[in-house]
Structures are given as structure tokens and as C-alpha cells.
Amino acid sequence: MNQQKEILVVGHKSPDTDSICSAIAYANLKNKLTGQQYTPRRAGDLNKETAFALSYFGVEPPAYLADVRTRVSDMEIKEVPAVNAKISIKQAYSLMKECEASTLCITNEENHLEGLITISNVAASDMDVYDNRIVSKAKTPYENIVKVLEAKVICGDVSGTFDQGRVTIAANTPERMVDYVAEHDMVIIGNRFESQFFAIEIGASCIILCTNAEPNETIIERAKSKGCIILSSPYDSYTVARLINQSMPIDFFMTAHHILSFSLEDYTDDVKEVMARERHRYFPVLDDDGHYIGVVSRRNMMNLHKKQLILVDHNEKSQAVEGMESADIREIIDHHRLGTVETMSPVFFRNQPLGCTATIIYQMYQENHMEIDKTTAGLLCSAIISDTLLFRSPTCTPIDKAAGLALAQIAGL
């Protein structure tokens, strides 16, 4: 689901003009050199001086970056389609196989989560022993029965639900049917006129004819007058009886309460704790408005997209944005003493004893033969003026002064 992540260029938590302007200029340089998406960010509030410099050159302040700990939005979210609560067990199982998922999320018309159905629920619906009223207790839609049995509707309205009576098989003679067929029942029956007629007269809600049996006109007319549905299935009576349970709606078996779900903004550290405590295979993911997006599992933790960072104007953990230790640090560009930043893999680290990080950024533009536009030149010059106190700071070097004057000329200052 996730696209290639942007790489964030950020300074320290108490940003000064050098920290902000170097982040903007370096992100601009990297975008030109690589074609990837580098975005400047700030880890704290702007001071008045920096705000003035940005306003003077017509540049929007970088967006605030409070924390770079990984969130659910950084995970690979499996986009398993949501389903309606009234689909059949058979349809749910087919969708699970198609999507290679053991859990389906059930949503309403507004795409809000209503429940979960798992492969275990599907197995239980088939393996557990139920009485012959279970199909009506589940308030099974007749349309589910038609689809599962691949039946032809001979007569009757199949838009409703089978919610009364039992499911029975008319295996005996009509004389014996009075003992086990009652009003509102659903009767699985063969191509026997007497049995069909008797089931309709008793008041069956529906009769299901097997092996594509066709009733005669007398049966059809009698069924219409009694409000009895007649279906004809290509399957034999054993198969029809077995498939009937698979037509029950999944809301009868779904988990509807105490569902554990995550939002896109939840931290993955918290998610790991929940996953370790609750042994579910999949967990639903919802957006800020509570709409269903997809599911995540423990496996998705293995392919976590850490936020990618470039640190400018600092290299100490205490100065870095919150959660920096869980990010993927790609580069560090700085002019301070070496600090305590630790990385998981080797990084490009450029640290020079100069008065300003912006001077290093200027050098990198020069080294890569990249033209500096007036706005970028103005920002870099502002950073050098700020950090070197207009070339009066004891940390200012001739390199800083030469860079500041060259940038001023480009910016027309």
C-alpha cells in the first residue's frame, strides 16, 4: 500500500536560522541531484530572526516534525476488501482464499467496522453440531440460499429471509411427512408430486427441488397461492443439505465486540505490545474518521518503513527530533563537535570546522556544479550572517566569509 517514502531533512529541536535555511537548501540540492523526494522539516518553533529571513525571501516555513517514531502508516497494510454482514459463509470463505487472508472485516454502508469473521469461525460453522433450526435462527437471506445452491427460482419472492421453521428432508412417504414437516419449514424434496403438494399444504416457507427437478403447473400455482417459494437446484439432496449451512450470513458467527483495531497514527511500539499480548492473526486499521482501510499482522512488522532522515546542523541525540533512534538516518551535515548519534548502518557524514552549516551546503552546490538561485542564495547567506555574527564570531573562518559574500552577490544583497 505504501509508496516510496520521502526523505526528511531536519535540524535540531531549537532551530536557528542556520538549521532551518540549511535544511531547505540541502533538500533543494538533493532533489535536483537525485530526483527523489527530499522535504525540509523543522523540529521546533521558529525564532523571530529566522521567521524574518524566510518572509524576506518569500519562503514558507518547513512543516513541524514532532516525532519520527514509526507509526501504523509506515507499515505495509494489506488491503483486504471489507464485506457486508449478510454475505454467506461460502462467499466469505471464497474471498479469504482469493485474498489469501484468514480474516475479513465486516463494515456498514459508511465503511465503519462492525465485526470480524475468521477462518476459525468459518470452520466452526461447518464442523459444530447445530439443530435443524440454525438456518432460520441465523435469519438467512433467501438470496444467499439461491447463490450457494446455484438454484433457479421457480416462484416466490426471494428478497426476504428464512427466519422461522426448520430445514428438513422429505425422505419418507407423504403420509409420514406429517410427523416431521411443519408450517414455515424449508423442505428439501425430490421430484415427487405428492410430497411437493403435501409440503405446500402444510405451510412450508420454501421447498427445494433437487437434481434440477421441475414442478408441474399445479404445484406452481398452489405454491403461489400459499406464498411458498420453490427453488430448483442441480445438486442431489445430500449436497443440498450440506450446502444449506454455508448460506448462513456471516453476522451470525462474526466477532462484534471488543475488536482490537489500530489507527494510522498509532505508534508501532504500542502495536507490538498489543500483538504480543493478543494472539490474533490480523488486526483492522482505521483512518482518522473510523473508516476501514485494511489489516496488519506481525509479519508486517518485518517490512516496516522507517522514516528516513538527514540531520543538518547537529549530530547529538539530545538535540535531535523525538524518536530519532528508531529512524533510518541517511546523512549528517554539521559543523559542531561530534556528539552521541548512533546509526544502524554506515551513513554519509560530513563535518567541517567552519562557522556555519550553510557554508558546507554552499560548498556542496559548488562541488556538484549546481546553480544556486537567488532565493536559496539569500537563505544560505542569512544563515551565515546569523551563525557568524556578520563574520565577527570567533568560529568564523575565511571560508565562511568568502561563501557569505559570494551568496550575497547571487542574491543581490
GROMACS .gro file of C-alpha atoms in nm:
model
  413
    1MET     CA    1   0.000   0.000   0.000
    2ASN     CA    2   0.273   0.245   0.097
    3GLN     CA    3   0.452   0.437  -0.174
    4GLN     CA    4   0.823   0.517  -0.158
    5LYS     CA    5   0.874   0.734   0.147
    6GLU     CA    6   1.005   1.087   0.133
    7ILE     CA    7   1.340   1.164   0.296
    8LEU     CA    8   1.316   1.433   0.563
    9VAL     CA    9   1.590   1.693   0.608
   10VAL     CA   10   1.572   1.834   0.960
   11GLY     CA   11   1.776   2.042   1.202
   12HIS     CA   12   1.781   2.042   1.583
   13LYS     CA   13   1.498   2.089   1.832
   14SER     CA   14   1.580   2.457   1.898
   15PRO     CA   15   1.612   2.565   1.536
   16ASP     CA   16   1.809   2.875   1.446
   17THR     CA   17   1.843   3.036   1.106
   18ASP     CA   18   2.130   2.806   1.004
   19SER     CA   19   1.933   2.494   1.099
   20ILE     CA   20   1.623   2.597   0.904
   21CYS     CA   21   1.786   2.752   0.597
   22SER     CA   22   2.040   2.471   0.559
   23ALA     CA   23   1.758   2.214   0.570
   24ILE     CA   24   1.568   2.398   0.296
   25ALA     CA   25   1.876   2.449   0.076
   26TYR     CA   26   2.006   2.094   0.118
   27ALA     CA   27   1.666   1.938   0.043
   28ASN     CA   28   1.658   2.150  -0.274
   29LEU     CA   29   2.005   2.031  -0.374
   30LYS     CA   30   1.924   1.662  -0.312
   31ASN     CA   31   1.601   1.689  -0.510
   32LYS     CA   32   1.792   1.826  -0.809
   33LEU     CA   33   2.070   1.568  -0.784
   34THR     CA   34   1.863   1.255  -0.727
   35GLY     CA   35   1.507   1.316  -0.844
   36GLN     CA   36   1.384   1.164  -0.518
   37GLN     CA   37   1.159   1.343  -0.273
   38TYR     CA   38   1.356   1.530  -0.008
   39THR     CA   39   1.148   1.752   0.223
   40PRO     CA   40   1.277   2.010   0.472
   41ARG     CA   41   1.119   1.995   0.817
   42ARG     CA   42   1.169   2.175   1.149
   43ALA     CA   43   1.190   2.011   1.491
   44GLY     CA   44   1.083   2.319   1.689
   45ASP     CA   45   0.935   2.668   1.674
   46LEU     CA   46   1.093   2.938   1.457
   47ASN     CA   47   1.261   3.232   1.627
   48LYS     CA   48   1.190   3.588   1.509
   49GLU     CA   49   1.514   3.619   1.317
   50THR     CA   50   1.453   3.303   1.114
   51ALA     CA   51   1.089   3.396   1.053
   52PHE     CA   52   1.206   3.734   0.920
   53ALA     CA   53   1.461   3.575   0.684
   54LEU     CA   54   1.205   3.334   0.540
   55SER     CA   55   0.950   3.610   0.499
   56TYR     CA   56   1.206   3.842   0.337
   57PHE     CA   57   1.282   3.584   0.066
   58GLY     CA   58   0.921   3.468   0.031
   59VAL     CA   59   0.978   3.112   0.156
   60GLU     CA   60   0.720   2.913   0.353
   61PRO     CA   61   0.850   2.774   0.683
   62PRO     CA   62   0.908   2.398   0.681
   63ALA     CA   63   0.634   2.188   0.840
   64TYR     CA   64   0.676   2.091   1.204
   65LEU     CA   65   0.813   1.742   1.276
   66ALA     CA   66   0.736   1.643   1.636
   67ASP     CA   67   0.828   1.278   1.632
   68VAL     CA   68   0.981   1.028   1.389
   69ARG     CA   69   0.886   0.707   1.565
   70THR     CA   70   0.729   0.465   1.321
   71ARG     CA   71   0.351   0.452   1.304
   72VAL     CA   72   0.099   0.215   1.152
   73SER     CA   73   0.102   0.437   0.841
   74ASP     CA   74   0.465   0.329   0.792
   75MET     CA   75   0.367  -0.040   0.777
   76GLU     CA   76   0.266  -0.247   0.476
   77ILE     CA   77  -0.112  -0.251   0.517
   78LYS     CA   78  -0.282  -0.549   0.350
   79GLU     CA   79  -0.579  -0.417   0.156
   80VAL     CA   80  -0.827  -0.698   0.217
   81PRO     CA   81  -1.171  -0.590   0.090
   82ALA     CA   82  -1.438  -0.524   0.350
   83VAL     CA   83  -1.756  -0.730   0.330
   84ASN     CA   84  -2.124  -0.690   0.410
   85ALA     CA   85  -2.261  -0.863   0.719
   86LYS     CA   86  -2.520  -1.056   0.517
   87ILE     CA   87  -2.293  -1.238   0.272
   88SER     CA   88  -2.287  -1.615   0.308
   89ILE     CA   89  -2.027  -1.825   0.486
   90LYS     CA   90  -1.943  -1.981   0.149
   91GLN     CA   91  -1.884  -1.642  -0.013
   92ALA     CA   92  -1.668  -1.531   0.280
   93TYR     CA   93  -1.455  -1.844   0.254
   94SER     CA   94  -1.411  -1.798  -0.121
   95LEU     CA   95  -1.296  -1.439  -0.065
   96MET     CA   96  -1.049  -1.550   0.203
   97LYS     CA   97  -0.892  -1.795  -0.041
   98GLU     CA   98  -0.883  -1.535  -0.317
   99CYS     CA   99  -0.717  -1.271  -0.096
  100GLU     CA  100  -0.500  -1.521   0.092
  101ALA     CA  101  -0.633  -1.383   0.420
  102SER     CA  102  -0.765  -1.564   0.726
  103THR     CA  103  -0.969  -1.267   0.848
  104LEU     CA  104  -1.233  -1.050   0.683
  105CYS     CA  105  -1.353  -0.718   0.821
  106ILE     CA  106  -1.725  -0.650   0.812
  107THR     CA  107  -1.834  -0.291   0.756
  108ASN     CA  108  -2.158  -0.098   0.715
  109GLU     CA  109  -2.256   0.131   0.429
  110GLU     CA  110  -2.041   0.412   0.575
  111ASN     CA  111  -1.737   0.177   0.579
  112HIS     CA  112  -1.730   0.171   0.959
  113LEU     CA  113  -1.617  -0.152   1.123
  114GLU     CA  114  -1.897  -0.377   1.251
  115GLY     CA  115  -1.717  -0.705   1.313
  116LEU     CA  116  -1.465  -0.969   1.209
  117ILE     CA  117  -1.504  -1.315   1.060
  118THR     CA  118  -1.207  -1.553   1.074
  119ILE     CA  119  -1.124  -1.883   0.912
  120SER     CA  120  -1.185  -2.040   1.253
  121ASN     CA  121  -1.540  -1.902   1.253
  122VAL     CA  122  -1.594  -2.050   0.907
  123ALA     CA  123  -1.465  -2.389   1.021
  124ALA     CA  124  -1.685  -2.380   1.331
  125SER     CA  125  -1.993  -2.305   1.121
  126ASP     CA  126  -1.937  -2.628   0.930
  127MET     CA  127  -1.797  -2.855   1.200
  128ASP     CA  128  -2.008  -2.768   1.504
  129VAL     CA  129  -2.327  -2.964   1.550
  130TYR     CA  130  -2.636  -2.746   1.512
  131ASP     CA  131  -3.006  -2.828   1.531
  132ASN     CA  132  -3.225  -2.804   1.224
  133ARG     CA  133  -3.343  -2.454   1.317
  134ILE     CA  134  -2.997  -2.296   1.290
  135VAL     CA  135  -3.055  -2.161   0.937
  136SER     CA  136  -3.366  -1.971   1.046
  137LYS     CA  137  -3.203  -1.859   1.373
  138ALA     CA  138  -2.932  -1.702   1.159
  139LYS     CA  139  -3.203  -1.515   0.961
  140THR     CA  140  -3.056  -1.640   0.637
  141PRO     CA  141  -3.138  -1.434   0.326
  142TYR     CA  142  -3.308  -1.641   0.056
  143GLU     CA  143  -3.072  -1.479  -0.195
  144ASN     CA  144  -2.780  -1.646  -0.013
  145ILE     CA  145  -2.953  -1.982  -0.042
  146VAL     CA  146  -3.015  -1.929  -0.413
  147LYS     CA  147  -2.648  -1.842  -0.477
  148VAL     CA  148  -2.499  -2.121  -0.267
  149LEU     CA  149  -2.727  -2.387  -0.417
  150GLU     CA  150  -2.692  -2.236  -0.767
  151ALA     CA  151  -3.068  -2.269  -0.771
  152LYS     CA  152  -3.332  -2.149  -1.016
  153VAL     CA  153  -3.622  -1.958  -0.864
  154ILE     CA  154  -3.940  -2.129  -0.987
  155CYS     CA  155  -4.173  -1.900  -0.794
  156GLY     CA  156  -4.189  -1.681  -0.486
  157ASP     CA  157  -4.018  -1.370  -0.351
  158VAL     CA  158  -3.656  -1.439  -0.254
  159SER     CA  159  -3.579  -1.085  -0.132
  160GLY     CA  160  -3.665  -1.175   0.228
  161THR     CA  161  -3.509  -1.402   0.489
  162PHE     CA  162  -3.576  -1.751   0.614
  163ASP     CA  163  -3.633  -1.672   0.981
  164GLN     CA  164  -3.884  -1.933   1.100
  165GLY     CA  165  -3.900  -2.310   1.093
  166ARG     CA  166  -3.661  -2.595   1.038
  167VAL     CA  167  -3.470  -2.741   0.745
  168THR     CA  168  -3.597  -3.094   0.675
  169ILE     CA  169  -3.554  -3.358   0.406
  170ALA     CA  170  -3.873  -3.521   0.274
  171ALA     CA  171  -3.733  -3.871   0.251
  172ASN     CA  172  -4.046  -4.062   0.358
  173THR     CA  173  -4.391  -4.103   0.207
  174PRO     CA  174  -4.639  -3.814   0.223
  175GLU     CA  175  -4.829  -3.996   0.497
  176ARG     CA  176  -4.519  -3.993   0.720
  177MET     CA  177  -4.430  -3.628   0.641
  178VAL     CA  178  -4.692  -3.504   0.885
  179ASP     CA  179  -4.468  -3.626   1.167
  180TYR     CA  180  -4.163  -3.417   1.075
  181VAL     CA  181  -4.269  -3.132   0.842
  182ALA     CA  182  -4.440  -2.830   0.994
  183GLU     CA  183  -4.556  -2.482   0.897
  184HIS     CA  184  -4.275  -2.238   0.798
  185ASP     CA  185  -4.025  -2.523   0.737
  186MET     CA  186  -3.782  -2.537   0.445
  187VAL     CA  187  -3.819  -2.876   0.281
  188ILE     CA  188  -3.558  -3.046   0.064
  189ILE     CA  189  -3.752  -3.269  -0.167
  190GLY     CA  190  -3.726  -3.480  -0.482
  191ASN     CA  191  -3.936  -3.498  -0.797
  192ARG     CA  192  -4.243  -3.645  -0.625
  193PHE     CA  193  -4.573  -3.468  -0.683
  194GLU     CA  194  -4.741  -3.597  -0.366
  195SER     CA  195  -4.455  -3.488  -0.138
  196GLN     CA  196  -4.431  -3.146  -0.301
  197PHE     CA  197  -4.806  -3.089  -0.273
  198PHE     CA  198  -4.819  -3.205   0.088
  199ALA     CA  199  -4.528  -2.976   0.194
  200ILE     CA  200  -4.704  -2.677   0.036
  201GLU     CA  201  -5.036  -2.765   0.203
  202ILE     CA  202  -4.872  -2.794   0.546
  203GLY     CA  203  -4.745  -2.439   0.502
  204ALA     CA  204  -4.376  -2.477   0.420
  205SER     CA  205  -4.199  -2.146   0.358
  206CYS     CA  206  -3.983  -2.292   0.086
  207ILE     CA  207  -3.935  -2.621  -0.095
  208ILE     CA  208  -3.607  -2.703  -0.264
  209LEU     CA  209  -3.620  -2.948  -0.553
  210CYS     CA  210  -3.302  -3.146  -0.617
  211THR     CA  211  -3.127  -3.257  -0.938
  212ASN     CA  212  -3.293  -2.980  -1.143
  213ALA     CA  213  -3.641  -3.123  -1.087
  214GLU     CA  214  -3.922  -2.919  -1.246
  215PRO     CA  215  -4.262  -2.899  -1.070
  216ASN     CA  216  -4.580  -2.914  -1.276
  217GLU     CA  217  -4.820  -2.622  -1.313
  218THR     CA  218  -5.048  -2.747  -1.037
  219ILE     CA  219  -4.764  -2.736  -0.783
  220ILE     CA  220  -4.651  -2.394  -0.902
  221GLU     CA  221  -5.000  -2.242  -0.883
  222ARG     CA  222  -5.062  -2.394  -0.540
  223ALA     CA  223  -4.728  -2.263  -0.415
  224LYS     CA  224  -4.810  -1.912  -0.538
  225SER     CA  225  -5.144  -1.916  -0.363
  226LYS     CA  226  -4.986  -2.031  -0.036
  227GLY     CA  227  -4.687  -1.793  -0.058
  228CYS     CA  228  -4.439  -2.080  -0.079
  229ILE     CA  229  -4.103  -2.030  -0.255
  230ILE     CA  230  -3.993  -2.305  -0.493
  231LEU     CA  231  -3.623  -2.342  -0.580
  232SER     CA  232  -3.467  -2.600  -0.810
  233SER     CA  233  -3.100  -2.690  -0.752
  234PRO     CA  234  -2.874  -2.903  -0.972
  235TYR     CA  235  -2.735  -3.079  -0.661
  236ASP     CA  236  -2.864  -3.400  -0.503
  237SER     CA  237  -3.038  -3.398  -0.167
  238TYR     CA  238  -2.722  -3.484   0.032
  239THR     CA  239  -2.526  -3.196  -0.125
  240VAL     CA  240  -2.813  -2.951  -0.086
  241ALA     CA  241  -2.845  -3.038   0.283
  242ARG     CA  242  -2.472  -2.991   0.332
  243LEU     CA  243  -2.458  -2.660   0.145
  244ILE     CA  244  -2.757  -2.505   0.322
  245ASN     CA  245  -2.547  -2.425   0.630
  246GLN     CA  246  -2.295  -2.244   0.411
  247SER     CA  247  -2.564  -1.999   0.306
  248MET     CA  248  -2.599  -1.856   0.657
  249PRO     CA  249  -2.493  -1.489   0.689
  250ILE     CA  250  -2.157  -1.419   0.848
  251ASP     CA  251  -2.303  -1.177   1.103
  252PHE     CA  252  -2.435  -1.483   1.289
  253PHE     CA  253  -2.077  -1.601   1.350
  254MET     CA  254  -1.876  -1.278   1.348
  255THR     CA  255  -1.698  -1.120   1.642
  256ALA     CA  256  -1.877  -0.791   1.704
  257HIS     CA  257  -1.750  -0.678   2.045
  258HIS     CA  258  -1.412  -0.581   2.193
  259ILE     CA  259  -1.247  -0.571   1.849
  260LEU     CA  260  -0.885  -0.460   1.862
  261SER     CA  261  -0.807  -0.216   1.582
  262PHE     CA  262  -0.534   0.038   1.511
  263SER     CA  263  -0.533   0.385   1.361
  264LEU     CA  264  -0.278   0.513   1.111
  265GLU     CA  265  -0.126   0.737   1.379
  266ASP     CA  266  -0.069   0.463   1.639
  267TYR     CA  267   0.298   0.406   1.720
  268THR     CA  268   0.432   0.067   1.616
  269ASP     CA  269   0.596   0.023   1.957
  270ASP     CA  270   0.248   0.020   2.110
  271VAL     CA  271   0.119  -0.203   1.831
  272LYS     CA  272   0.393  -0.460   1.901
  273GLU     CA  273   0.286  -0.480   2.265
  274VAL     CA  274  -0.077  -0.541   2.169
  275MET     CA  275   0.018  -0.804   1.910
  276ALA     CA  276   0.235  -0.985   2.165
  277ARG     CA  277  -0.049  -0.988   2.417
  278GLU     CA  278  -0.337  -1.074   2.181
  279ARG     CA  279  -0.280  -1.376   1.959
  280HIS     CA  280  -0.490  -1.264   1.663
  281ARG     CA  281  -0.364  -1.320   1.310
  282TYR     CA  282  -0.481  -0.986   1.167
  283PHE     CA  283  -0.583  -0.651   1.314
  284PRO     CA  284  -0.802  -0.393   1.133
  285VAL     CA  285  -0.660  -0.049   1.051
  286LEU     CA  286  -0.890   0.256   1.053
  287ASP     CA  287  -0.832   0.611   0.935
  288ASP     CA  288  -0.892   0.925   1.145
  289ASP     CA  289  -1.266   0.912   1.066
  290GLY     CA  290  -1.300   0.548   1.167
  291HIS     CA  291  -1.320   0.419   0.809
  292TYR     CA  292  -1.176   0.076   0.738
  293ILE     CA  293  -0.851   0.073   0.535
  294GLY     CA  294  -0.703  -0.276   0.562
  295VAL     CA  295  -0.537  -0.515   0.806
  296VAL     CA  296  -0.191  -0.563   0.957
  297SER     CA  297  -0.022  -0.864   1.113
  298ARG     CA  298   0.301  -0.946   1.292
  299ARG     CA  299   0.458  -1.021   0.957
  300ASN     CA  300   0.407  -0.659   0.851
  301MET     CA  301   0.639  -0.552   1.132
  302MET     CA  302   0.924  -0.716   0.941
  303ASN     CA  303   0.876  -0.484   0.643
  304LEU     CA  304   0.837  -0.167   0.843
  305HIS     CA  305   0.917   0.155   0.657
  306LYS     CA  306   1.128   0.358   0.897
  307LYS     CA  307   1.129   0.732   0.845
  308GLN     CA  308   1.439   0.835   0.653
  309LEU     CA  309   1.626   1.135   0.789
  310ILE     CA  310   1.909   1.368   0.701
  311LEU     CA  311   2.034   1.561   1.003
  312VAL     CA  312   2.174   1.910   0.946
  313ASP     CA  313   2.346   2.145   1.192
  314HIS     CA  314   2.362   1.885   1.472
  315ASN     CA  315   2.479   1.534   1.547
  316GLU     CA  316   2.379   1.486   1.912
  317LYS     CA  317   2.086   1.272   2.024
  318SER     CA  318   1.979   1.527   2.285
  319GLN     CA  319   1.928   1.787   2.011
  320ALA     CA  320   1.757   1.558   1.762
  321VAL     CA  321   1.387   1.519   1.691
  322GLU     CA  322   1.199   1.278   1.920
  323GLY     CA  323   1.222   0.912   1.819
  324MET     CA  324   1.537   0.965   1.613
  325GLU     CA  325   1.681   0.633   1.735
  326SER     CA  326   1.404   0.443   1.551
  327ALA     CA  327   1.458   0.629   1.222
  328ASP     CA  328   1.684   0.546   0.930
  329ILE     CA  329   1.949   0.821   0.930
  330ARG     CA  330   2.089   0.860   0.581
  331GLU     CA  331   2.325   1.158   0.617
  332ILE     CA  332   2.460   1.405   0.872
  333ILE     CA  333   2.586   1.750   0.764
  334ASP     CA  334   2.727   1.953   1.054
  335HIS     CA  335   2.996   2.189   1.180
  336HIS     CA  336   2.981   2.116   1.555
  337ARG     CA  337   3.172   1.876   1.779
  338LEU     CA  338   3.097   1.506   1.748
  339GLY     CA  339   2.801   1.401   1.959
  340THR     CA  340   2.623   1.081   2.052
  341VAL     CA  341   2.417   0.990   1.746
  342GLU     CA  342   2.429   0.617   1.675
  343THR     CA  343   2.317   0.468   1.344
  344MET     CA  344   2.217   0.116   1.239
  345SER     CA  345   2.424   0.130   0.919
  346PRO     CA  346   2.703   0.344   0.773
  347VAL     CA  347   2.596   0.695   0.671
  348PHE     CA  348   2.737   0.985   0.474
  349PHE     CA  349   2.880   1.208   0.748
  350ARG     CA  350   3.027   1.547   0.658
  351ASN     CA  351   3.156   1.755   0.946
  352GLN     CA  352   3.386   2.053   0.888
  353PRO     CA  353   3.534   2.303   1.136
  354LEU     CA  354   3.350   2.601   0.990
  355GLY     CA  355   3.134   2.873   1.139
  356CYS     CA  356   2.812   2.761   0.974
  357THR     CA  357   2.646   2.453   0.820
  358ALA     CA  358   2.522   2.673   0.536
  359THR     CA  359   2.884   2.719   0.427
  360ILE     CA  360   2.913   2.341   0.384
  361ILE     CA  361   2.589   2.335   0.186
  362TYR     CA  362   2.725   2.613  -0.038
  363GLN     CA  363   3.039   2.407  -0.098
  364MET     CA  364   2.829   2.104  -0.194
  365TYR     CA  365   2.640   2.310  -0.453
  366GLN     CA  366   2.976   2.416  -0.594
  367GLU     CA  367   3.122   2.065  -0.591
  368ASN     CA  368   2.821   1.929  -0.781
  369HIS     CA  369   2.824   2.222  -1.028
  370MET     CA  370   2.466   2.311  -0.934
  371GLU     CA  371   2.346   2.665  -0.991
  372ILE     CA  372   2.217   2.845  -0.682
  373ASP     CA  373   1.903   3.051  -0.739
  374LYS     CA  374   1.860   3.392  -0.575
  375THR     CA  375   1.621   3.268  -0.307
  376THR     CA  376   1.842   2.979  -0.197
  377ALA     CA  377   2.144   3.208  -0.202
  378GLY     CA  378   1.958   3.453   0.020
  379LEU     CA  379   1.868   3.185   0.271
  380LEU     CA  380   2.222   3.047   0.288
  381CYS     CA  381   2.366   3.395   0.321
  382SER     CA  382   2.120   3.472   0.605
  383ALA     CA  383   2.233   3.156   0.786
  384ILE     CA  384   2.600   3.252   0.757
  385ILE     CA  385   2.533   3.608   0.874
  386SER     CA  386   2.341   3.470   1.174
  387ASP     CA  387   2.586   3.198   1.281
  388THR     CA  388   2.900   3.410   1.234
  389LEU     CA  389   2.752   3.731   1.377
  390LEU     CA  390   2.825   3.903   1.045
  391PHE     CA  391   3.176   3.747   1.032
  392ARG     CA  392   3.262   3.863   1.387
  393SER     CA  393   3.225   3.529   1.568
  394PRO     CA  394   3.546   3.359   1.682
  395THR     CA  395   3.425   3.046   1.499
  396CYS     CA  396   3.403   3.231   1.166
  397THR     CA  397   3.663   3.125   0.910
  398PRO     CA  398   3.776   3.289   0.586
  399ILE     CA  399   3.581   3.016   0.405
  400ASP     CA  400   3.259   3.128   0.577
  401LYS     CA  401   3.322   3.492   0.486
  402ALA     CA  402   3.401   3.411   0.122
  403ALA     CA  403   3.087   3.197   0.097
  404GLY     CA  404   2.870   3.465   0.258
  405LEU     CA  405   2.994   3.737   0.019
  406ALA     CA  406   2.954   3.512  -0.287
  407LEU     CA  407   2.599   3.422  -0.185
  408ALA     CA  408   2.514   3.787  -0.117
  409GLN     CA  409   2.620   3.873  -0.468
  410ILE     CA  410   2.398   3.599  -0.617
  411ALA     CA  411   2.104   3.710  -0.401
  412GLY     CA  412   2.158   4.075  -0.491
  413LEU     CA  413   2.207   4.184  -0.131
   0.00000   0.00000   0.00000
